[in-house]
Structure formats: structure tokens, C-alpha cells
CSV table of C-alpha atoms and ligand atoms in Angstrom, one decimal:
chain,number,residue,atom,x,y,z
Z,3,UNK,CA,-6.6,-144.6,101.3
Z,4,UNK,CA,-3.2,-146.1,100.4
Z,5,UNK,CA,-3.3,-146.2,96.6
Z,6,UNK,CA,-4.6,-144.0,93.9
Z,7,UNK,CA,-3.7,-140.6,92.5
Z,8,UNK,CA,-4.3,-137.2,94.0
Z,9,UNK,CA,-7.3,-135.5,92.6
Z,10,UNK,CA,-7.6,-131.9,91.7
Z,11,UNK,CA,-7.8,-129.7,94.9
Z,12,UNK,CA,-11.4,-128.8,94.1
Z,13,UNK,CA,-12.4,-132.5,94.1
Z,14,UNK,CA,-10.5,-133.2,97.2
Z,15,UNK,CA,-12.3,-130.3,99.0
Z,16,UNK,CA,-15.9,-131.4,98.0
Z,17,UNK,CA,-18.2,-133.0,100.4
Z,18,UNK,CA,-19.5,-136.3,98.9
Z,19,UNK,CA,-23.1,-136.2,97.7
Z,20,UNK,CA,-24.6,-139.6,97.9
Z,21,UNK,CA,-28.4,-139.7,97.3
Z,22,UNK,CA,-29.8,-143.1,97.8
Z,23,UNK,CA,-29.7,-144.9,94.5
Z,24,UNK,CA,-31.2,-148.3,95.2
Z,25,UNK,CA,-33.9,-150.2,97.1
Z,26,UNK,CA,-36.7,-148.0,95.9
Z,27,UNK,CA,-38.4,-150.5,93.6
Z,28,UNK,CA,-41.9,-151.7,94.7
Z,29,UNK,CA,-42.3,-148.9,97.3
Z,30,UNK,CA,-44.5,-145.8,97.2
Z,31,UNK,CA,-41.8,-143.4,96.2
Z,32,UNK,CA,-42.6,-140.0,97.7
Z,33,UNK,CA,-38.9,-139.1,98.2
Z,34,UNK,CA,-37.5,-137.8,94.9
Z,35,UNK,CA,-40.2,-135.5,93.5
Z,36,UNK,CA,-40.7,-137.7,90.6
Z,37,UNK,CA,-44.0,-138.3,88.8
Z,38,UNK,CA,-45.5,-141.2,90.8
Z,39,UNK,CA,-47.7,-142.7,88.1
Z,40,UNK,CA,-45.5,-142.8,85.0
Z,41,UNK,CA,-45.1,-141.0,81.8
Z,42,UNK,CA,-47.6,-140.6,79.0
Z,43,UNK,CA,-48.3,-144.0,77.3
Z,44,UNK,CA,-47.6,-142.2,74.0
Z,45,UNK,CA,-43.9,-142.0,75.1
Z,46,UNK,CA,-43.7,-145.7,75.5
Z,47,UNK,CA,-45.5,-146.3,72.1
Z,48,UNK,CA,-43.2,-143.9,70.3
Z,49,UNK,CA,-40.1,-145.5,71.8
Z,50,UNK,CA,-41.3,-149.0,71.0
Z,51,UNK,CA,-42.0,-148.0,67.4
Z,52,UNK,CA,-38.5,-146.4,67.0
Z,53,UNK,CA,-36.4,-148.8,68.9
Z,54,UNK,CA,-34.7,-150.9,66.2
Z,55,UNK,CA,-31.3,-152.4,66.0
Z,56,UNK,CA,-30.6,-150.2,63.0
Z,57,UNK,CA,-31.5,-147.1,65.0
Z,58,UNK,CA,-29.2,-148.0,67.9
Z,59,UNK,CA,-26.2,-148.2,65.5
Z,60,UNK,CA,-26.3,-144.5,64.8
Z,61,UNK,CA,-25.0,-141.7,67.0
Z,62,UNK,CA,-27.9,-139.6,68.1
Z,63,UNK,CA,-29.2,-137.0,65.7
Z,64,UNK,CA,-31.2,-134.1,67.3
Z,65,UNK,CA,-32.6,-132.2,64.3
Z,66,UNK,CA,-36.2,-133.4,64.9
Z,67,UNK,CA,-36.0,-133.1,68.6
Z,68,UNK,CA,-34.7,-129.6,68.4
Z,69,UNK,CA,-37.3,-128.4,65.9
Z,70,UNK,CA,-40.2,-130.0,67.9
Z,71,UNK,CA,-39.0,-128.9,71.3
Z,72,UNK,CA,-38.3,-125.4,70.2
Z,73,UNK,CA,-41.8,-125.2,68.8
Z,74,UNK,CA,-43.3,-126.5,72.0
Z,75,UNK,CA,-41.5,-124.1,74.1
Z,76,UNK,CA,-42.0,-121.2,71.6
Z,77,UNK,CA,-38.3,-120.4,71.2
Z,78,UNK,CA,-35.9,-120.5,68.2
Z,79,UNK,CA,-33.9,-123.7,67.9
Z,80,UNK,CA,-30.8,-121.6,68.5
Z,81,UNK,CA,-32.1,-120.5,71.9
Z,82,UNK,CA,-32.3,-124.1,73.1
Z,83,UNK,CA,-29.6,-126.5,74.4
Z,84,UNK,CA,-30.8,-130.1,74.9
Z,85,UNK,CA,-29.1,-131.6,78.0
Z,86,UNK,CA,-28.7,-134.9,79.8
Z,87,UNK,CA,-31.1,-133.7,82.5
Z,88,UNK,CA,-30.9,-130.4,84.3
Z,89,UNK,CA,-27.8,-131.6,86.0
Z,90,UNK,CA,-25.8,-131.5,82.7
Z,91,UNK,CA,-27.4,-128.1,81.9
Z,92,UNK,CA,-26.0,-126.8,85.2
Z,93,UNK,CA,-22.6,-128.3,84.5
Z,94,UNK,CA,-22.4,-126.9,81.0
Z,95,UNK,CA,-23.5,-123.4,82.2
Z,96,UNK,CA,-20.8,-123.5,84.9
Z,97,UNK,CA,-18.1,-124.9,82.6
Z,98,UNK,CA,-18.9,-122.2,80.0
Z,99,UNK,CA,-19.0,-119.2,82.3
Z,100,UNK,CA,-17.3,-119.9,85.6
Z,101,UNK,CA,-13.6,-120.2,86.2
Z,102,UNK,CA,-11.5,-121.3,89.1
Z,103,UNK,CA,-11.9,-118.9,92.0
Z,104,UNK,CA,-14.9,-117.2,90.5
Z,105,UNK,CA,-17.8,-116.0,92.7
Z,106,UNK,CA,-21.0,-118.1,92.5
Z,107,UNK,CA,-24.1,-117.1,94.5
Z,108,UNK,CA,-26.7,-119.6,95.6
Z,109,UNK,CA,-29.5,-119.9,98.1
Z,110,UNK,CA,-29.6,-122.2,101.1
Z,111,UNK,CA,-31.1,-124.8,101.2
Z,112,UNK,CA,-31.5,-125.5,97.5
Z,113,UNK,CA,-30.9,-128.1,94.9
Z,114,UNK,CA,-27.6,-129.8,95.8
Z,115,UNK,CA,-26.2,-129.9,92.3
Z,116,UNK,CA,-25.6,-126.2,92.1
Z,117,UNK,CA,-23.0,-126.3,94.8
Z,118,UNK,CA,-21.7,-129.6,93.4
Z,119,UNK,CA,-20.9,-128.3,89.9
Z,120,UNK,CA,-19.7,-124.9,91.2
Z,121,UNK,CA,-17.3,-126.5,93.6
Z,122,UNK,CA,-16.1,-129.0,91.0
Z,123,UNK,CA,-15.2,-126.1,88.8
Z,124,UNK,CA,-13.2,-124.6,91.7
Z,125,UNK,CA,-15.5,-121.7,92.1
Z,126,UNK,CA,-16.0,-119.8,95.4
Z,127,UNK,CA,-19.5,-120.4,96.6
Z,128,UNK,CA,-21.6,-118.0,98.7
Z,129,UNK,CA,-25.1,-118.8,99.9
Z,130,UNK,CA,-28.0,-116.6,101.2
Z,131,UNK,CA,-30.4,-118.4,103.5
Z,132,UNK,CA,-34.1,-118.7,102.8
Z,133,UNK,CA,-36.1,-116.8,105.5
Z,134,UNK,CA,-36.3,-119.2,108.5
Z,135,UNK,CA,-39.9,-118.2,109.5
Z,136,UNK,CA,-41.7,-119.1,106.3
Z,137,UNK,CA,-38.8,-120.2,104.0
Z,138,UNK,CA,-39.7,-117.3,101.6
Z,139,UNK,CA,-37.2,-116.0,99.1
Z,140,UNK,CA,-34.9,-113.5,100.8
Z,141,UNK,CA,-34.9,-111.1,97.9
Z,142,UNK,CA,-33.4,-108.1,99.7
Z,143,UNK,CA,-30.6,-110.0,101.2
Z,144,UNK,CA,-29.9,-111.7,98.0
Z,145,UNK,CA,-29.7,-108.6,95.9
Z,146,UNK,CA,-27.4,-107.1,98.6
Z,147,UNK,CA,-25.2,-110.2,98.2
Z,148,UNK,CA,-24.6,-109.7,94.5
Z,149,UNK,CA,-21.1,-108.4,93.8
Z,150,UNK,CA,-19.7,-106.9,90.6
Z,151,UNK,CA,-17.4,-110.0,90.3
Z,152,UNK,CA,-20.3,-112.5,90.7
Z,153,UNK,CA,-20.1,-114.8,87.7
Z,154,UNK,CA,-23.1,-117.1,88.2
Z,155,UNK,CA,-26.3,-117.1,90.2
Z,156,UNK,CA,-28.4,-120.3,90.4
Z,157,UNK,CA,-31.9,-120.2,91.6
Z,158,UNK,CA,-34.5,-122.9,91.7
Z,159,UNK,CA,-38.0,-121.4,91.1
Z,160,UNK,CA,-40.0,-122.9,92.9
Z,161,UNK,CA,-37.2,-124.1,95.2
Z,162,UNK,CA,-36.4,-127.5,96.3
Z,163,UNK,CA,-36.8,-128.4,99.2
Z,164,UNK,CA,-38.7,-125.4,100.5
Z,165,UNK,CA,-41.4,-125.4,97.8
Z,166,UNK,CA,-41.4,-121.6,97.9
Z,167,UNK,CA,-41.1,-119.4,94.8
Z,168,UNK,CA,-40.1,-116.0,93.6
Z,169,UNK,CA,-42.3,-113.9,91.4
Z,170,UNK,CA,-41.2,-112.4,88.1
Z,171,UNK,CA,-40.7,-109.0,89.5
Z,172,UNK,CA,-38.2,-110.5,91.8
Z,173,UNK,CA,-36.5,-112.5,89.0
Z,174,UNK,CA,-36.2,-109.2,87.0
Z,175,UNK,CA,-34.5,-107.5,90.0
Z,176,UNK,CA,-31.9,-110.1,90.2
Z,177,UNK,CA,-31.3,-110.0,86.4
Z,178,UNK,CA,-30.9,-106.2,86.5
Z,179,UNK,CA,-28.7,-106.3,89.6
Z,180,UNK,CA,-26.3,-108.8,88.0
Z,181,UNK,CA,-25.9,-108.0,84.3
Z,182,UNK,CA,-22.4,-109.5,84.3
Z,183,UNK,CA,-23.5,-112.9,85.8
Z,184,UNK,CA,-25.1,-115.9,84.2
Z,185,UNK,CA,-28.4,-116.1,86.1
Z,186,UNK,CA,-30.0,-119.6,85.9
Z,187,UNK,CA,-33.7,-119.8,86.8
Z,188,UNK,CA,-34.2,-123.6,87.2
Z,189,UNK,CA,-37.9,-124.3,86.5
Z,190,UNK,CA,-37.9,-128.0,87.2
Z,191,UNK,CA,-41.3,-127.7,88.9
Z,192,UNK,CA,-42.7,-125.0,86.6
Z,193,UNK,CA,-45.8,-127.0,85.6
Z,194,UNK,CA,-47.1,-127.0,89.2
Z,195,UNK,CA,-46.9,-123.3,89.7
Z,196,UNK,CA,-47.1,-121.6,86.2
Z,197,UNK,CA,-44.5,-118.9,86.8
Z,198,UNK,CA,-41.9,-118.8,84.2
Z,199,UNK,CA,-39.0,-116.5,83.2
Z,200,UNK,CA,-38.8,-118.1,79.7
Z,201,UNK,CA,-40.3,-115.2,77.8
Z,202,UNK,CA,-37.6,-112.9,79.4
Z,203,UNK,CA,-34.8,-114.6,77.6
Z,204,UNK,CA,-34.9,-112.3,74.7
Z,205,UNK,CA,-34.9,-109.3,77.0
Z,206,UNK,CA,-32.0,-110.2,79.3
Z,207,UNK,CA,-28.8,-111.5,77.8
Z,208,UNK,CA,-27.7,-112.8,81.2
Z,209,UNK,CA,-30.8,-115.1,81.7
Z,210,UNK,CA,-30.7,-118.9,81.4
Z,211,UNK,CA,-33.9,-121.0,82.0
Z,212,UNK,CA,-34.0,-124.7,82.5
Z,213,UNK,CA,-36.7,-127.2,82.3
Z,214,UNK,CA,-36.7,-131.0,82.8
Z,215,UNK,CA,-38.5,-134.1,81.7
Z,216,UNK,CA,-37.7,-135.8,85.1
Z,217,UNK,CA,-40.6,-134.4,87.1
Z,218,UNK,CA,-44.1,-133.9,85.7
Z,219,UNK,CA,-43.2,-135.8,82.5
Z,220,UNK,CA,-42.2,-138.9,84.5
Z,221,UNK,CA,-39.0,-139.5,82.7
Z,222,UNK,CA,-36.3,-139.1,85.3
Z,223,UNK,CA,-34.6,-142.4,84.1
Z,224,UNK,CA,-34.2,-140.8,80.7
Z,225,UNK,CA,-32.1,-137.9,81.8
Z,226,UNK,CA,-33.4,-135.2,79.5
Z,227,UNK,CA,-33.7,-131.5,80.0
Z,228,UNK,CA,-33.7,-128.2,78.1
Z,229,UNK,CA,-31.7,-125.0,78.8
Z,230,UNK,CA,-32.8,-121.8,77.2
Z,231,UNK,CA,-30.8,-118.6,76.7
Z,232,UNK,CA,-29.8,-116.1,73.9
Z,233,UNK,CA,-28.5,-117.6,70.7
Z,234,UNK,CA,-25.0,-116.2,71.5
Z,235,UNK,CA,-25.0,-117.8,74.9
Z,236,UNK,CA,-26.3,-121.1,73.6
Z,237,UNK,CA,-23.6,-121.1,71.0
Z,238,UNK,CA,-20.9,-120.8,73.7
Z,239,UNK,CA,-22.4,-123.5,75.7
Z,240,UNK,CA,-22.6,-125.9,72.7
Z,241,UNK,CA,-18.8,-125.5,72.5
Z,242,UNK,CA,-18.5,-126.7,76.1
Z,243,UNK,CA,-20.9,-129.6,75.8
Z,244,UNK,CA,-20.1,-133.1,74.8
Z,245,UNK,CA,-21.8,-133.6,71.3
Z,246,UNK,CA,-23.8,-136.7,72.1
Z,247,UNK,CA,-24.6,-136.3,75.8
Z,248,UNK,CA,-28.3,-136.8,75.3
Z,249,UNK,CA,-29.0,-140.3,74.1
Z,250,UNK,CA,-31.3,-141.2,71.2
Z,251,UNK,CA,-34.0,-142.7,73.4
Z,252,UNK,CA,-34.2,-139.6,75.6
Z,253,UNK,CA,-34.5,-137.3,72.6
Z,254,UNK,CA,-37.3,-139.5,71.2
Z,255,UNK,CA,-39.1,-139.7,74.5
Z,256,UNK,CA,-39.0,-135.9,74.9
Z,257,UNK,CA,-40.5,-135.4,71.5
Z,258,UNK,CA,-43.4,-137.8,72.3
Z,259,UNK,CA,-43.8,-136.3,75.8
Z,260,UNK,CA,-44.5,-132.8,74.7
Z,261,UNK,CA,-47.2,-134.0,72.3
Z,262,UNK,CA,-49.4,-135.2,75.2
Z,263,UNK,CA,-50.4,-131.9,76.9
Z,264,UNK,CA,-53.6,-133.5,78.2
Z,265,UNK,CA,-51.7,-136.1,80.1
Z,266,UNK,CA,-49.5,-133.5,81.8
Z,267,UNK,CA,-52.5,-131.2,82.6
Z,268,UNK,CA,-54.3,-134.1,84.1
Z,269,UNK,CA,-51.4,-135.1,86.3
Z,270,UNK,CA,-50.9,-131.6,87.5
Z,271,UNK,CA,-54.5,-131.3,88.5
Z,272,UNK,CA,-54.3,-134.6,90.3
Z,273,UNK,CA,-51.2,-133.4,92.3
Z,274,UNK,CA,-52.7,-130.1,93.1
Z,275,UNK,CA,-55.8,-131.8,94.6
Z,276,UNK,CA,-53.6,-134.3,96.5
Z,277,UNK,CA,-51.5,-131.4,97.8
Z,278,UNK,CA,-54.6,-129.9,99.4
Z,279,UNK,CA,-55.2,-133.3,101.0
Z,280,UNK,CA,-51.7,-133.3,102.5
Z,281,UNK,CA,-52.3,-129.8,103.9
Z,282,UNK,CA,-55.6,-130.9,105.5
Z,283,UNK,CA,-54.1,-134.1,106.8
Z,284,UNK,CA,-51.1,-132.4,108.4
Z,285,UNK,CA,-53.4,-129.7,109.9
Z,286,UNK,CA,-55.5,-132.5,111.4
Z,287,UNK,CA,-52.5,-134.0,113.0
Z,288,UNK,CA,-51.2,-130.6,114.2
Z,289,UNK,CA,-48.0,-130.9,112.1
Z,290,UNK,CA,-46.6,-127.6,110.8
Z,291,UNK,CA,-45.8,-127.4,107.2
Z,292,UNK,CA,-44.7,-124.9,104.5
Z,293,UNK,CA,-47.2,-124.3,101.7
Z,294,UNK,CA,-45.6,-125.3,98.4
Z,295,UNK,CA,-45.7,-124.3,94.8
Z,296,UNK,CA,-44.4,-127.6,93.6
Z,297,UNK,CA,-45.2,-131.3,93.8
Z,298,UNK,CA,-43.7,-131.7,97.3
Z,299,UNK,CA,-44.4,-130.4,100.8
Z,300,UNK,CA,-41.9,-129.8,103.5
Z,301,UNK,CA,-43.3,-130.5,107.0
Z,302,UNK,CA,-41.9,-130.2,110.5
Z,303,UNK,CA,-41.8,-133.5,112.3
Z,304,UNK,CA,-39.4,-132.2,114.9
Z,305,UNK,CA,-37.4,-134.8,116.7
Z,306,UNK,CA,-39.5,-137.5,115.1
Z,307,UNK,CA,-38.4,-136.6,111.5
Z,308,UNK,CA,-36.0,-139.5,111.1
Z,309,UNK,CA,-38.0,-142.1,113.1
Z,310,UNK,CA,-41.1,-141.2,111.1
Z,311,UNK,CA,-39.2,-141.5,107.8
Z,312,UNK,CA,-37.8,-144.9,108.9
Z,313,UNK,CA,-41.2,-146.2,110.1
Z,314,UNK,CA,-42.9,-145.1,106.9
Z,315,UNK,CA,-40.2,-146.9,104.9
Z,316,UNK,CA,-40.9,-150.1,106.9
Z,317,UNK,CA,-44.5,-149.7,105.7
Z,318,UNK,CA,-43.4,-149.3,102.1
Z,319,UNK,CA,-43.7,-145.5,101.8
Z,320,UNK,CA,-40.6,-143.5,101.1
Z,321,UNK,CA,-40.2,-139.8,102.1
Z,322,UNK,CA,-37.0,-137.7,102.4
Z,323,UNK,CA,-35.4,-136.4,105.5
Z,324,UNK,CA,-34.2,-132.8,105.2
Z,325,UNK,CA,-33.5,-132.2,108.9
Z,326,UNK,CA,-29.8,-131.9,108.1
Z,327,UNK,CA,-30.6,-128.6,106.4
Z,328,UNK,CA,-33.9,-127.4,107.9
Z,329,UNK,CA,-34.3,-128.5,111.5
Z,330,UNK,CA,-36.9,-131.2,112.1
Z,331,UNK,CA,-38.1,-131.2,108.5
Z,332,UNK,CA,-39.0,-133.9,106.1
Z,333,UNK,CA,-40.2,-133.6,102.6
Z,334,UNK,CA,-43.0,-135.6,101.0
Z,335,UNK,CA,-43.5,-135.7,97.2
Z,336,UNK,CA,-47.1,-135.4,96.2
Z,337,UNK,CA,-48.5,-138.2,94.1
Z,338,UNK,CA,-52.0,-138.9,93.1
Z,339,UNK,CA,-54.9,-138.8,95.5
Z,340,UNK,CA,-55.0,-142.5,96.2
Z,341,UNK,CA,-51.2,-142.5,96.9
Z,342,UNK,CA,-51.6,-139.6,99.2
Z,343,UNK,CA,-54.5,-141.2,101.0
Z,344,UNK,CA,-52.2,-144.1,101.7
Z,345,UNK,CA,-49.4,-141.9,102.9
Z,346,UNK,CA,-51.7,-140.0,105.2
Z,347,UNK,CA,-53.3,-143.1,106.6
Z,348,UNK,CA,-49.8,-144.5,107.5
Z,349,UNK,CA,-48.6,-141.2,108.9
Z,350,UNK,CA,-51.6,-140.9,111.1
Z,351,UNK,CA,-51.2,-144.4,112.4
Z,352,UNK,CA,-47.6,-143.6,113.3
Z,353,UNK,CA,-48.1,-140.1,114.5
Z,354,UNK,CA,-50.9,-140.8,117.0
Z,355,UNK,CA,-49.5,-143.3,119.5
H,413,LIG,C1,-34.6,-127.7,91.4
H,413,LIG,C2,-34.3,-129.0,90.7
H,413,LIG,N1,-33.6,-128.9,89.6
H,413,LIG,C3,-33.3,-130.0,88.9
H,413,LIG,C4,-33.5,-131.2,89.4
H,413,LIG,C5,-33.1,-132.5,88.6
H,413,LIG,O1,-33.4,-132.4,87.4
H,413,LIG,P1,-32.8,-133.5,86.3
H,413,LIG,O2,-33.4,-134.8,86.7
H,413,LIG,O3,-33.4,-132.9,85.0
H,413,LIG,O4,-31.3,-133.4,86.3
H,413,LIG,C6,-34.2,-131.4,90.6
H,413,LIG,C7,-34.4,-132.8,91.1
H,413,LIG,O5,-34.7,-133.0,92.2
H,413,LIG,C8,-34.5,-130.2,91.3
H,413,LIG,O6,-35.2,-130.3,92.5
């Protein structure tokens, strides 16, 4: 490039991360682990009721959202940081606790934004690989990789894209092995597995837990998440966060979303049933897969991973290629049973030639 300024070295070094951001409308979107049927109708009603010209003139106020979300998650308001999606939660955590050159420990493969924000901050990133045979959490290797100077540890539980999880005993071992590090347990897919470290926040001052409204709640467009930690940690992170990063509609939507527990329970039950259908369908076709604790399944299409993804797209079904990080693997998001029936029918037609 001939013009433009030189960026910070950390930015220059970063590999570009460019997830597809267009052309998904009207397709069966089994590519981003979103809710595939939409949020609770109560969210839409609440937004419509509160969306007035007057309300839009005011910078967002979070008092009601903080009170109601803290009650829902059974924490004190001071233990909760509202964020513009988990992505901002990761960014704020890193900006608060990680400096240029600091050691950050991750897993591989995992959610891309951990590396993204760590590198952006100029940290030194190290990664421990998921066990290749079953993609289980490499706990012993991970514990051995923790150093006294490690400043942050970011773990998705269950992990994306492997779908595998770590039990609470394992989480505790990490927390105890790294008392000096900010340990994030990212629970974006919590509702599909039920394992949570949230109650441990009062016990471990180095623990941070995140939740999102982008997955089971069906509000990825809203960009809203929650980050939990001790009151003292949350206070530091507030200092490092832009004061209005969560917009007023997102805060309203989150309040309404947590009111409809039945809707979430129903969607989770649907996904878990559809996940069994995916397992059965893949077994029938002789396609190896990794059992998942989340709303997606990674399967091994081998050399056909990219052709299968492309052929499904032509038939209006989107899935995500992951072969660049796990050989021959693609990931399918689990929708409801009717959607998964369609996916399996299309896959079978393509697979058996
Ligand atoms: C592990 C994990 N964390 C966080 C996110 C994104 O969450 P948000 O939309 O709240 O930024 C994803 C999305 O794919 C994810 O897989």
C-alpha cells in the first residue's frame, strides 16, 4: 500500500480475521452457532414498547438492566460488567490486566477473538493444543504450561469449535495453578451443557466468567454480554471500559430475554434432540464426528470438507469449514429438528454419490 500511516507494531503483526459478514440472509444458517429460530417474542414486544424518539435521545442508562441481570444470574450488581458482546468483555479484561509483552495462555483451536485481543494488546500468546484423538481438554499439558508470569488465561467452556468441555474440578485446578493470572471461563454455550464456574467467583479472586445473549437467547445482532468477577476486579474493568458501549436497545433486550426462561428451556431441549439426530445421521453415513456439549458438532468430512460446504451452500444451507485448524473438519450448528432434518437430507444426497 502506498499511502496511510504506519500502525502500531502489534497491529502490523496480526493476521487479519475476516469472518464472512454478508450473504447469509434467507439461507439456513448453520454456520455461526446462533439461535436458528429467533429470540423470545417478549424481547420484540418489550423493544417495541420502549422504542420512542424520546428514549433514543438519551445516553444509555443501565440501572434497571444491572439490577435485573444481577438478580437473574444471582450475583451482586458490583460483580457484573455489562458488555458489547463477549468480544468486548474479552477486550476489556485484556486491556485491564495485560500489558505489552505479557504472557497470555490459550488453547488451540479455540475462539479466535482471544488471540485477536491479546495480540492487539501486544501480548505474547502461547497455545496448548486440544488432544488430537478426541479433542478433549489437555488439562495436564495446560497446567504444565502455566508460568509464574502468565497474566491471562482464556478458556471457552465448552470450547468452540471442538464442542468439548472441562469439568469444574479442572477449572479449579487452573485457578489454583495461576493465582496471579486473570482466568476467563467463557461460557457462551453454557445453556447447552449446564456446567458453570459462576458460583466460584466469590471463592477465586482470579476468576472471570462470561455469558452472552448471542447464542441461546437469539440476539447476536444486539451485541450484549455479561462478565462476572469480584467487585474489585469489576471496578478496575469499569475504568478500562467505554461508558456507553452497550446500547440502550441491547440493554432493554437483555432485560426482557432473561424473563422468558421457558423459551430458553424449550429451545435448548429442541437443540439437544436435534443434536442426537445429527449424531445418528452422521453415523448412518459413516462420517466420524466429535460428540459435543454445545449447539454445534464438528465432523470429519476429510478431503470433501470444502466441496461439501460449498455444495450445501448452493442448496441454501450454510455450515462452517474448520479444516484450516482441524484437518478435514467442518462444523454444523444445531438448529431445531425440522432444520436439522433438512440439513441431513441435503448432506445425504451430496455424500452418497
Ligand atoms: C466461545 C465463544 N465465545 C464468545 C463468542 C461470541 O460471543 P459474543 O457474540 O457475545 O461476542 C463466540 C461466538 O462464536 C464463541 O464461540
